[in-house]
PDB file of C-alpha atoms in Angstrom:
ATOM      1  CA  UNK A   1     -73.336-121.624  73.030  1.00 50.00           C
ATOM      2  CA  UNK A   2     -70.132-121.502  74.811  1.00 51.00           C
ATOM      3  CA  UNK A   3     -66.423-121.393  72.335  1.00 50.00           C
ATOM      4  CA  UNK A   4     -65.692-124.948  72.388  1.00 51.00           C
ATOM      5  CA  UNK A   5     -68.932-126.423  70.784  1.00 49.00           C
ATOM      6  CA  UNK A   6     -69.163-123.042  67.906  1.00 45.00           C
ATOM      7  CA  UNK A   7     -65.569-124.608  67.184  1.00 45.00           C
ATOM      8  CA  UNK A   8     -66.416-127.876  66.705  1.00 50.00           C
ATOM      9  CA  UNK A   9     -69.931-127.399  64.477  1.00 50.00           C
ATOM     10  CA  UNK A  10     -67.268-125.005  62.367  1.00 49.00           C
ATOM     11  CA  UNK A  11     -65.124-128.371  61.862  1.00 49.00           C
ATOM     12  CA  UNK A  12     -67.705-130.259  61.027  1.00 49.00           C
ATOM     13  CA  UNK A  13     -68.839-127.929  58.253  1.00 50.00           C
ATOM     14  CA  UNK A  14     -65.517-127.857  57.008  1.00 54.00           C
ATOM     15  CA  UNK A  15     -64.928-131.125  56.174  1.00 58.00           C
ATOM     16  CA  UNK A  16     -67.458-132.200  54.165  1.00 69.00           C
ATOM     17  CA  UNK A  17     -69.092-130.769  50.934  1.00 73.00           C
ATOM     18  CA  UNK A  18     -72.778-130.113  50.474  1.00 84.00           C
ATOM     19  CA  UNK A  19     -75.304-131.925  47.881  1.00 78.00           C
ATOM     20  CA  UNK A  20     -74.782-128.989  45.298  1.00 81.00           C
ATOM     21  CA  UNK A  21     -70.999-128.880  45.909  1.00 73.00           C
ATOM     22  CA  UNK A  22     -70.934-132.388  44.594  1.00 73.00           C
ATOM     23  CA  UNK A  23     -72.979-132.329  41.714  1.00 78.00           C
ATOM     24  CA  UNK A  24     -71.011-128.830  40.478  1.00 77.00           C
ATOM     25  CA  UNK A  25     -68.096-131.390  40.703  1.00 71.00           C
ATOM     26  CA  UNK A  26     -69.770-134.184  38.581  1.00 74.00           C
ATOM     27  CA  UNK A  27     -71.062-131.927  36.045  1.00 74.00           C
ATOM     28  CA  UNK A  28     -67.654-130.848  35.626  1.00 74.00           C
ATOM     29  CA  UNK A  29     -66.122-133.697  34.972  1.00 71.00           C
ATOM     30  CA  UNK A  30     -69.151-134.931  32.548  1.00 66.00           C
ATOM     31  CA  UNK A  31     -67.936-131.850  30.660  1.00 68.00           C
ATOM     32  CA  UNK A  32     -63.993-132.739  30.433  1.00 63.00           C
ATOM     33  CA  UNK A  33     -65.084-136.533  29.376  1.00 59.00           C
ATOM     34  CA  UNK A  34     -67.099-135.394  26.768  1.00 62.00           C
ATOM     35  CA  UNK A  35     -64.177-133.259  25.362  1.00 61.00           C
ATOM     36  CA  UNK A  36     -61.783-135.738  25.857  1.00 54.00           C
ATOM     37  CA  UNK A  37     -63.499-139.074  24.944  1.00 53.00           C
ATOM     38  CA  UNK A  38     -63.156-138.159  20.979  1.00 59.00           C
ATOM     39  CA  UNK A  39     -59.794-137.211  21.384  1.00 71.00           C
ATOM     40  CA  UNK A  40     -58.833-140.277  23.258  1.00 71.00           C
ATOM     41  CA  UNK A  41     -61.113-142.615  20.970  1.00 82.00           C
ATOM     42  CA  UNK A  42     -59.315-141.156  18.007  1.00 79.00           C
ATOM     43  CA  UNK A  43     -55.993-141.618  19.763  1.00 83.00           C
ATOM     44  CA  UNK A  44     -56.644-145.298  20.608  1.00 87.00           C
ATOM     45  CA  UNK A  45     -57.509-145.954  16.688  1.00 89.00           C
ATOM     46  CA  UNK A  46     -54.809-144.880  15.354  1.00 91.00           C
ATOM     47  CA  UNK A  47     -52.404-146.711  17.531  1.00 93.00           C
ATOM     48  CA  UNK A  48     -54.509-149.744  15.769  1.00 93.00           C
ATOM     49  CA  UNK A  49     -53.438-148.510  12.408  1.00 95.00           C
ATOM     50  CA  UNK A  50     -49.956-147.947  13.134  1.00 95.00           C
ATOM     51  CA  UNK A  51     -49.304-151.246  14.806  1.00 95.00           C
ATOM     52  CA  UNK A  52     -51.324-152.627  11.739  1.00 95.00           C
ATOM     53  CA  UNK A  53     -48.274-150.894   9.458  1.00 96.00           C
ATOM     54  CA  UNK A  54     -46.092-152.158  11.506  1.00 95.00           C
ATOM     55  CA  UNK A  55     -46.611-155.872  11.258  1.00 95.00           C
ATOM     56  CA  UNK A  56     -47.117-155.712   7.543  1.00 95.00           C
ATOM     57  CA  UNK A  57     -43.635-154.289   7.032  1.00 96.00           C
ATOM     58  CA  UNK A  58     -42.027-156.738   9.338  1.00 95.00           C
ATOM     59  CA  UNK A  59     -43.988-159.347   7.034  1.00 95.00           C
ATOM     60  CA  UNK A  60     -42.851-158.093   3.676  1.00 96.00           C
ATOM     61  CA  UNK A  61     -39.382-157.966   5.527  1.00 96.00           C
ATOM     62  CA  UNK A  62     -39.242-161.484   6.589  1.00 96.00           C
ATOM     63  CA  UNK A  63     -40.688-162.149   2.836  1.00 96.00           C
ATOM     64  CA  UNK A  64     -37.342-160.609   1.261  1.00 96.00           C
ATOM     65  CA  UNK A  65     -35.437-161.972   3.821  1.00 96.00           C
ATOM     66  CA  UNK A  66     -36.339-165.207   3.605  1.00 96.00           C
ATOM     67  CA  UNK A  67     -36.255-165.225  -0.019  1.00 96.00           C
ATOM     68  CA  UNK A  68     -32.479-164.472   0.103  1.00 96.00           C
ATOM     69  CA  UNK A  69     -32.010-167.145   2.805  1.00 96.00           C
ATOM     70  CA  UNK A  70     -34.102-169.715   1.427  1.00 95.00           C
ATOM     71  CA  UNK A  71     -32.471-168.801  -2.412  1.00 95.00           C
ATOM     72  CA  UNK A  72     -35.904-169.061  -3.496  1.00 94.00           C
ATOM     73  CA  UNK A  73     -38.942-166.569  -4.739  1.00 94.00           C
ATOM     74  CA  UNK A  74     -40.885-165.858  -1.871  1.00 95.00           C
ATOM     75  CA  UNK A  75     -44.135-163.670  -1.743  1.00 95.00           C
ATOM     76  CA  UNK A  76     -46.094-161.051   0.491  1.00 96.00           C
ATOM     77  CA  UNK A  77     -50.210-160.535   0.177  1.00 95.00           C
ATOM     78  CA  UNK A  78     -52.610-159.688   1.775  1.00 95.00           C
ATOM     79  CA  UNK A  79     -56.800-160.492   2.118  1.00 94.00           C
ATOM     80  CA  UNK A  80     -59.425-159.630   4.919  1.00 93.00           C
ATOM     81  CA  UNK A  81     -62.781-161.468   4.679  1.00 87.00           C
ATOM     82  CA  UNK A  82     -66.199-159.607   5.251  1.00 84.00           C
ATOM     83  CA  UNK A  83     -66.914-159.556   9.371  1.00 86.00           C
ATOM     84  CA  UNK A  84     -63.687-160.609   9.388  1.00 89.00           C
ATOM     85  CA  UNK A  85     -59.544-159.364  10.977  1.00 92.00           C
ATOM     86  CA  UNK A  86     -56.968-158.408   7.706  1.00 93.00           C
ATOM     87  CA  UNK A  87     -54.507-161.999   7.765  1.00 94.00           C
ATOM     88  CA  UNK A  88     -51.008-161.793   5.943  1.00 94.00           C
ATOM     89  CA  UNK A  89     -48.771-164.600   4.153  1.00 93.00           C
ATOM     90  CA  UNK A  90     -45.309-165.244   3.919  1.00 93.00           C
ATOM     91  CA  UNK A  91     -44.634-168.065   1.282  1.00 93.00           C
ATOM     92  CA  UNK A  92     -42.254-169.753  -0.994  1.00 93.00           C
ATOM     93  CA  UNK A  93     -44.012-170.243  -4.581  1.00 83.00           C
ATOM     94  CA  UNK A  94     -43.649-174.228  -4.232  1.00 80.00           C
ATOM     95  CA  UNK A  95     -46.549-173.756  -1.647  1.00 80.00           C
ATOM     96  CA  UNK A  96     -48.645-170.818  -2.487  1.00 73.00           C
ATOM     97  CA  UNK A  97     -51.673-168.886  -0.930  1.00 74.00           C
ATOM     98  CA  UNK A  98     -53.647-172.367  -0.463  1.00 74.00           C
ATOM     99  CA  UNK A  99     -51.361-173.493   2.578  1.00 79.00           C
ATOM    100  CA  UNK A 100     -53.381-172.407   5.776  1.00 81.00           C
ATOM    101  CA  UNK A 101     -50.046-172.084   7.433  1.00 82.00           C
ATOM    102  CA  UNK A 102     -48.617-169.584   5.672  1.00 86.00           C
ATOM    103  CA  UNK A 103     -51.955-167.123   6.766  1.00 91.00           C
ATOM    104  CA  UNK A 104     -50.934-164.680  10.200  1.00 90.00           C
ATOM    105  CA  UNK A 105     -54.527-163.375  11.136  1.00 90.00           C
ATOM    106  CA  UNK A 106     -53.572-159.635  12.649  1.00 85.00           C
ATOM    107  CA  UNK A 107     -56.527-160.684  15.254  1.00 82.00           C
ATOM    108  CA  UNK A 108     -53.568-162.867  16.755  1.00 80.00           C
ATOM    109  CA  UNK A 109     -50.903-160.646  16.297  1.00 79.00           C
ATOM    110  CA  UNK A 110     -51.913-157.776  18.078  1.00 86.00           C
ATOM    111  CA  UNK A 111     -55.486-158.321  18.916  1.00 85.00           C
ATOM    112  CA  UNK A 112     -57.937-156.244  16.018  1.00 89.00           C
ATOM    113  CA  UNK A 113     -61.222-157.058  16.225  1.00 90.00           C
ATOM    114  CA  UNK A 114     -63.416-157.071  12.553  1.00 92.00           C
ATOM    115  CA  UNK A 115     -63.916-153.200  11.501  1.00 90.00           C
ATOM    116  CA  UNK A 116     -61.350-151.682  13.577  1.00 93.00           C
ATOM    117  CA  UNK A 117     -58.745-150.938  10.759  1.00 95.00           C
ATOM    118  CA  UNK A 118     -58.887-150.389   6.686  1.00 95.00           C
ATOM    119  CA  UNK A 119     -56.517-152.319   4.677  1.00 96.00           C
ATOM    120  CA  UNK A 120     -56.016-151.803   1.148  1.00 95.00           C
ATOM    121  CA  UNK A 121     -53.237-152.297  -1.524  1.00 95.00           C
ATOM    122  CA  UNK A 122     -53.010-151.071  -5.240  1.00 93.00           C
ATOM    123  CA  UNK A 123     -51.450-155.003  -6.066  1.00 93.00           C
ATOM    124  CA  UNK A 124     -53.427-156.200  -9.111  1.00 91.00           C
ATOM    125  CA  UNK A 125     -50.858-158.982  -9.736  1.00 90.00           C
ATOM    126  CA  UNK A 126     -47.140-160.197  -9.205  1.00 90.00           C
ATOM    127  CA  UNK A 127     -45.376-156.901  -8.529  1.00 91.00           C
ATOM    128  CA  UNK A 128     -47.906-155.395 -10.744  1.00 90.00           C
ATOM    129  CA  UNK A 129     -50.025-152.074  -9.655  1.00 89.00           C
ATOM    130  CA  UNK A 130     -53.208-151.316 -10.535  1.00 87.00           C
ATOM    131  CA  UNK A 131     -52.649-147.605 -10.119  1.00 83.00           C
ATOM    132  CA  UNK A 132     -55.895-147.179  -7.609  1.00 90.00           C
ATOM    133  CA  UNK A 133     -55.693-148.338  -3.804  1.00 93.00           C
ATOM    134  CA  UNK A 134     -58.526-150.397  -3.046  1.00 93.00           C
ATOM    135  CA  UNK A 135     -60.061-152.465   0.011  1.00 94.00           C
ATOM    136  CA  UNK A 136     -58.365-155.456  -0.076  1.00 94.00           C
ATOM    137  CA  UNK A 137     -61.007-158.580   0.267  1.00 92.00           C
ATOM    138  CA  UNK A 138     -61.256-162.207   0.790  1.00 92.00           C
ATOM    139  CA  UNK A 139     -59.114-163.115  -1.764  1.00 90.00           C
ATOM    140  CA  UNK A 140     -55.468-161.740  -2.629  1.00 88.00           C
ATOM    141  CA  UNK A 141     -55.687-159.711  -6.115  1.00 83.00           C
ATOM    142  CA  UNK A 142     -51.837-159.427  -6.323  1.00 91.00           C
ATOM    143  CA  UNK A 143     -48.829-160.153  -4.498  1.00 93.00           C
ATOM    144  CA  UNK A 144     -45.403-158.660  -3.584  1.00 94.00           C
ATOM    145  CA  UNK A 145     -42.676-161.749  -4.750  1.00 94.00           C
ATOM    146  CA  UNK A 146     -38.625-161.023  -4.335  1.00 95.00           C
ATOM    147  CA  UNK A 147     -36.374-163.294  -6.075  1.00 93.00           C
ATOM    148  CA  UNK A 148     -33.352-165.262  -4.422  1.00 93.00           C
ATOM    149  CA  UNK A 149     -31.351-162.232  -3.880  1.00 94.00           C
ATOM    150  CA  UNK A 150     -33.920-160.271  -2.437  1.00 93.00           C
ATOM    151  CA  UNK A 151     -35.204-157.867  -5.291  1.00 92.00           C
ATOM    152  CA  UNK A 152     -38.260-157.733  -7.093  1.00 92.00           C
ATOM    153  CA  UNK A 153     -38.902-160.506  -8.942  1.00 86.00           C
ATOM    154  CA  UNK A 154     -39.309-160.285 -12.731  1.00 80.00           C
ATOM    155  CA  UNK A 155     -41.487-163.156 -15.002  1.00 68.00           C
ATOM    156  CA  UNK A 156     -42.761-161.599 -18.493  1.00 62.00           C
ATOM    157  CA  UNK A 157     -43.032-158.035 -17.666  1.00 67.00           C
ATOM    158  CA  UNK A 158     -40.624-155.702 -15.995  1.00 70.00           C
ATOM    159  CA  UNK A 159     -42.004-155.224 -12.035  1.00 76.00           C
ATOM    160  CA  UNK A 160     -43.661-152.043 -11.239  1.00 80.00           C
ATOM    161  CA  UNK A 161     -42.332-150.101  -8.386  1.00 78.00           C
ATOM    162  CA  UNK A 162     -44.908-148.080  -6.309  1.00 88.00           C
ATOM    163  CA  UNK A 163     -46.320-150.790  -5.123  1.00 94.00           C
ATOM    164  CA  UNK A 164     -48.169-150.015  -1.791  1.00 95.00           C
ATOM    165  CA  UNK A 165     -49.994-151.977   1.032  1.00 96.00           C
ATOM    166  CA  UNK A 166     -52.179-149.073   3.028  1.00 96.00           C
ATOM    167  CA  UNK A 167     -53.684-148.932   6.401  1.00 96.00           C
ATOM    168  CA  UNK A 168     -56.058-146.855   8.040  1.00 96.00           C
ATOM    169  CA  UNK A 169     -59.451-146.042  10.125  1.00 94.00           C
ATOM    170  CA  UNK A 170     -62.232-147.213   8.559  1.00 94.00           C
ATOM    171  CA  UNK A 171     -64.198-144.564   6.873  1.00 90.00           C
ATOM    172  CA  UNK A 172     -67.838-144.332   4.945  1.00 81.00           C
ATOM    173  CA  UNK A 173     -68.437-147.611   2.992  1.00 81.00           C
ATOM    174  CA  UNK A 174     -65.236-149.199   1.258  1.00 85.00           C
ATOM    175  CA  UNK A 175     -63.438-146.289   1.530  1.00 91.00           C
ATOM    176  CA  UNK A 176     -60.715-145.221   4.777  1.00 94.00           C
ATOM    177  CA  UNK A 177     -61.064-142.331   6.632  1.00 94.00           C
ATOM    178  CA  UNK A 178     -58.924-139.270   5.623  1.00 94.00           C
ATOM    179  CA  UNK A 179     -55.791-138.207   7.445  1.00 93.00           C
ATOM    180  CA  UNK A 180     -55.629-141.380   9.133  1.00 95.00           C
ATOM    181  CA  UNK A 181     -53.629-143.127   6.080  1.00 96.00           C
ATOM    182  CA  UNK A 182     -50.276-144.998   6.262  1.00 96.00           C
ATOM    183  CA  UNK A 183     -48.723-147.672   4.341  1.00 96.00           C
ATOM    184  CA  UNK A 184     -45.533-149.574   3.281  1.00 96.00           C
ATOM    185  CA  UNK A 185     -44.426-148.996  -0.069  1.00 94.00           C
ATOM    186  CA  UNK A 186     -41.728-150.553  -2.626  1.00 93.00           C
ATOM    187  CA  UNK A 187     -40.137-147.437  -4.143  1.00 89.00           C
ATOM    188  CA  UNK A 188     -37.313-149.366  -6.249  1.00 87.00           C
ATOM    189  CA  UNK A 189     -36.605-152.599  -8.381  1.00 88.00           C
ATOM    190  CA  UNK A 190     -33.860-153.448  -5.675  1.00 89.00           C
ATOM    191  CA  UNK A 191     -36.920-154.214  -3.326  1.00 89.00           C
ATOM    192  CA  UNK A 192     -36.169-150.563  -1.038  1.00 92.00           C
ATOM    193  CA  UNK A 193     -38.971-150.436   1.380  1.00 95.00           C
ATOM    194  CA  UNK A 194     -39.958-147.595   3.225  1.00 94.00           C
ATOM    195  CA  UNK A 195     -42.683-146.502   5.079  1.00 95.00           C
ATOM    196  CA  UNK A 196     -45.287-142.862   5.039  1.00 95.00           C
ATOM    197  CA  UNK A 197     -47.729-141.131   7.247  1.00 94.00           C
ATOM    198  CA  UNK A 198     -49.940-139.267   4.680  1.00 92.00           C
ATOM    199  CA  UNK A 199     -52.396-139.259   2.417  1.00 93.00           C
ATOM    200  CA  UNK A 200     -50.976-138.038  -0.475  1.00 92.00           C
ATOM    201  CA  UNK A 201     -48.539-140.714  -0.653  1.00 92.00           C
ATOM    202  CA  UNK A 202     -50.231-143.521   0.474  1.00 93.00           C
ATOM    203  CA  UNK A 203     -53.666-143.226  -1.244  1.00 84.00           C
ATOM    204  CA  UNK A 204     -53.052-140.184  -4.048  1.00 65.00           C
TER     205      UNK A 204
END
């Protein structure tokens, strides 16, 4: 075999990979998806819960914004339906809950399909808390309402502060998935609203 053709089998070799070479390769990266699928999964999910959050504050903030605007009580709540997306409302008492109008389905907003996030609130009335945070359902058990200046609103009780509106991954049952809790809270009469990332604060 003269130079020139053991050269050019020896390039030929070179450039290619053999049958096992290739399947050390896929098994390899079967291996790194399977570590990283979870992790990315998880990742993906809770970007669903935060933008979740997110749109319910910037609800209850147009709520207390409009309210001083408008000079009128306005109110925040919340309700999901079984097999169903979590859908907020924004409305003036004259019209209520019963004006399909008023209902933003977070399907719309930023596209949830039914299961993908938790929503619960502790509301078990008109700026009253129940104390426990509990799946929200198909109909509203309480609502957030600020008065014409933009503070809680007060009828024939004093309004209780802690009031909380919680989002999460869904967990076992009713119940959200730990460590993946956060939520928009009223922490004063004066209608302050902030925001948390744990689970002792949002569901204690």
């Amino acid at each position: 075999m003269s130079k020139r053709k053991f050269l050019r089998k020896s390039g030929k070799r070179q450039g290619g990979f053999t049958l096992i070479e290739v399947l050390i390769v896929v098994v390899i990266i079967g291996i790194l998806g399977s570590i990283a699928a979870p992790g990315w999964l998880g990742f993906v999910n809770q970007q669903r819960v935060n933008k979740t959050n997110e749109v319910i504050l910037r609800g209850l903030q147009s709520a207390q914004s409009e309210a001083r605007r408008t000079k009128l009580n306005y109110s925040f709540t919340l309700r999901m339906a079984a097999g169903s997306v979590p859908e907020f409302a924004t409305f003036p008492d004259s019209t209520g809950t019963t004006e399909p109008s008023n209902w933003t389905s977070l399907g719309a907003e930023i596209g949830l399909a039914p299961g993908q996030v938790w929503v619960g609130t502790n509301l078990a009335g008109q700026n009253e808390s129940g104390g426990t945070v509990s799946a929200v359902g198909a109909t509203p058990t309480g609502r957030i309402t600020f008065d014409h200046t933009g503070v809680l609103r007060s009828s024939s009780r004093s309004p209780d502060v802690d009031l909380r509106l919680v989002t999460a991954q869904p967990g076992g049952g009713t119940d959200p998935a730990p460590g993946t809790l956060r939520c928009v809270k009223i922490t004063t009469l004066l209608g302050s609203i902030e925001t948390y990332r744990t689970d002792a604060i949002c569901k204690p």
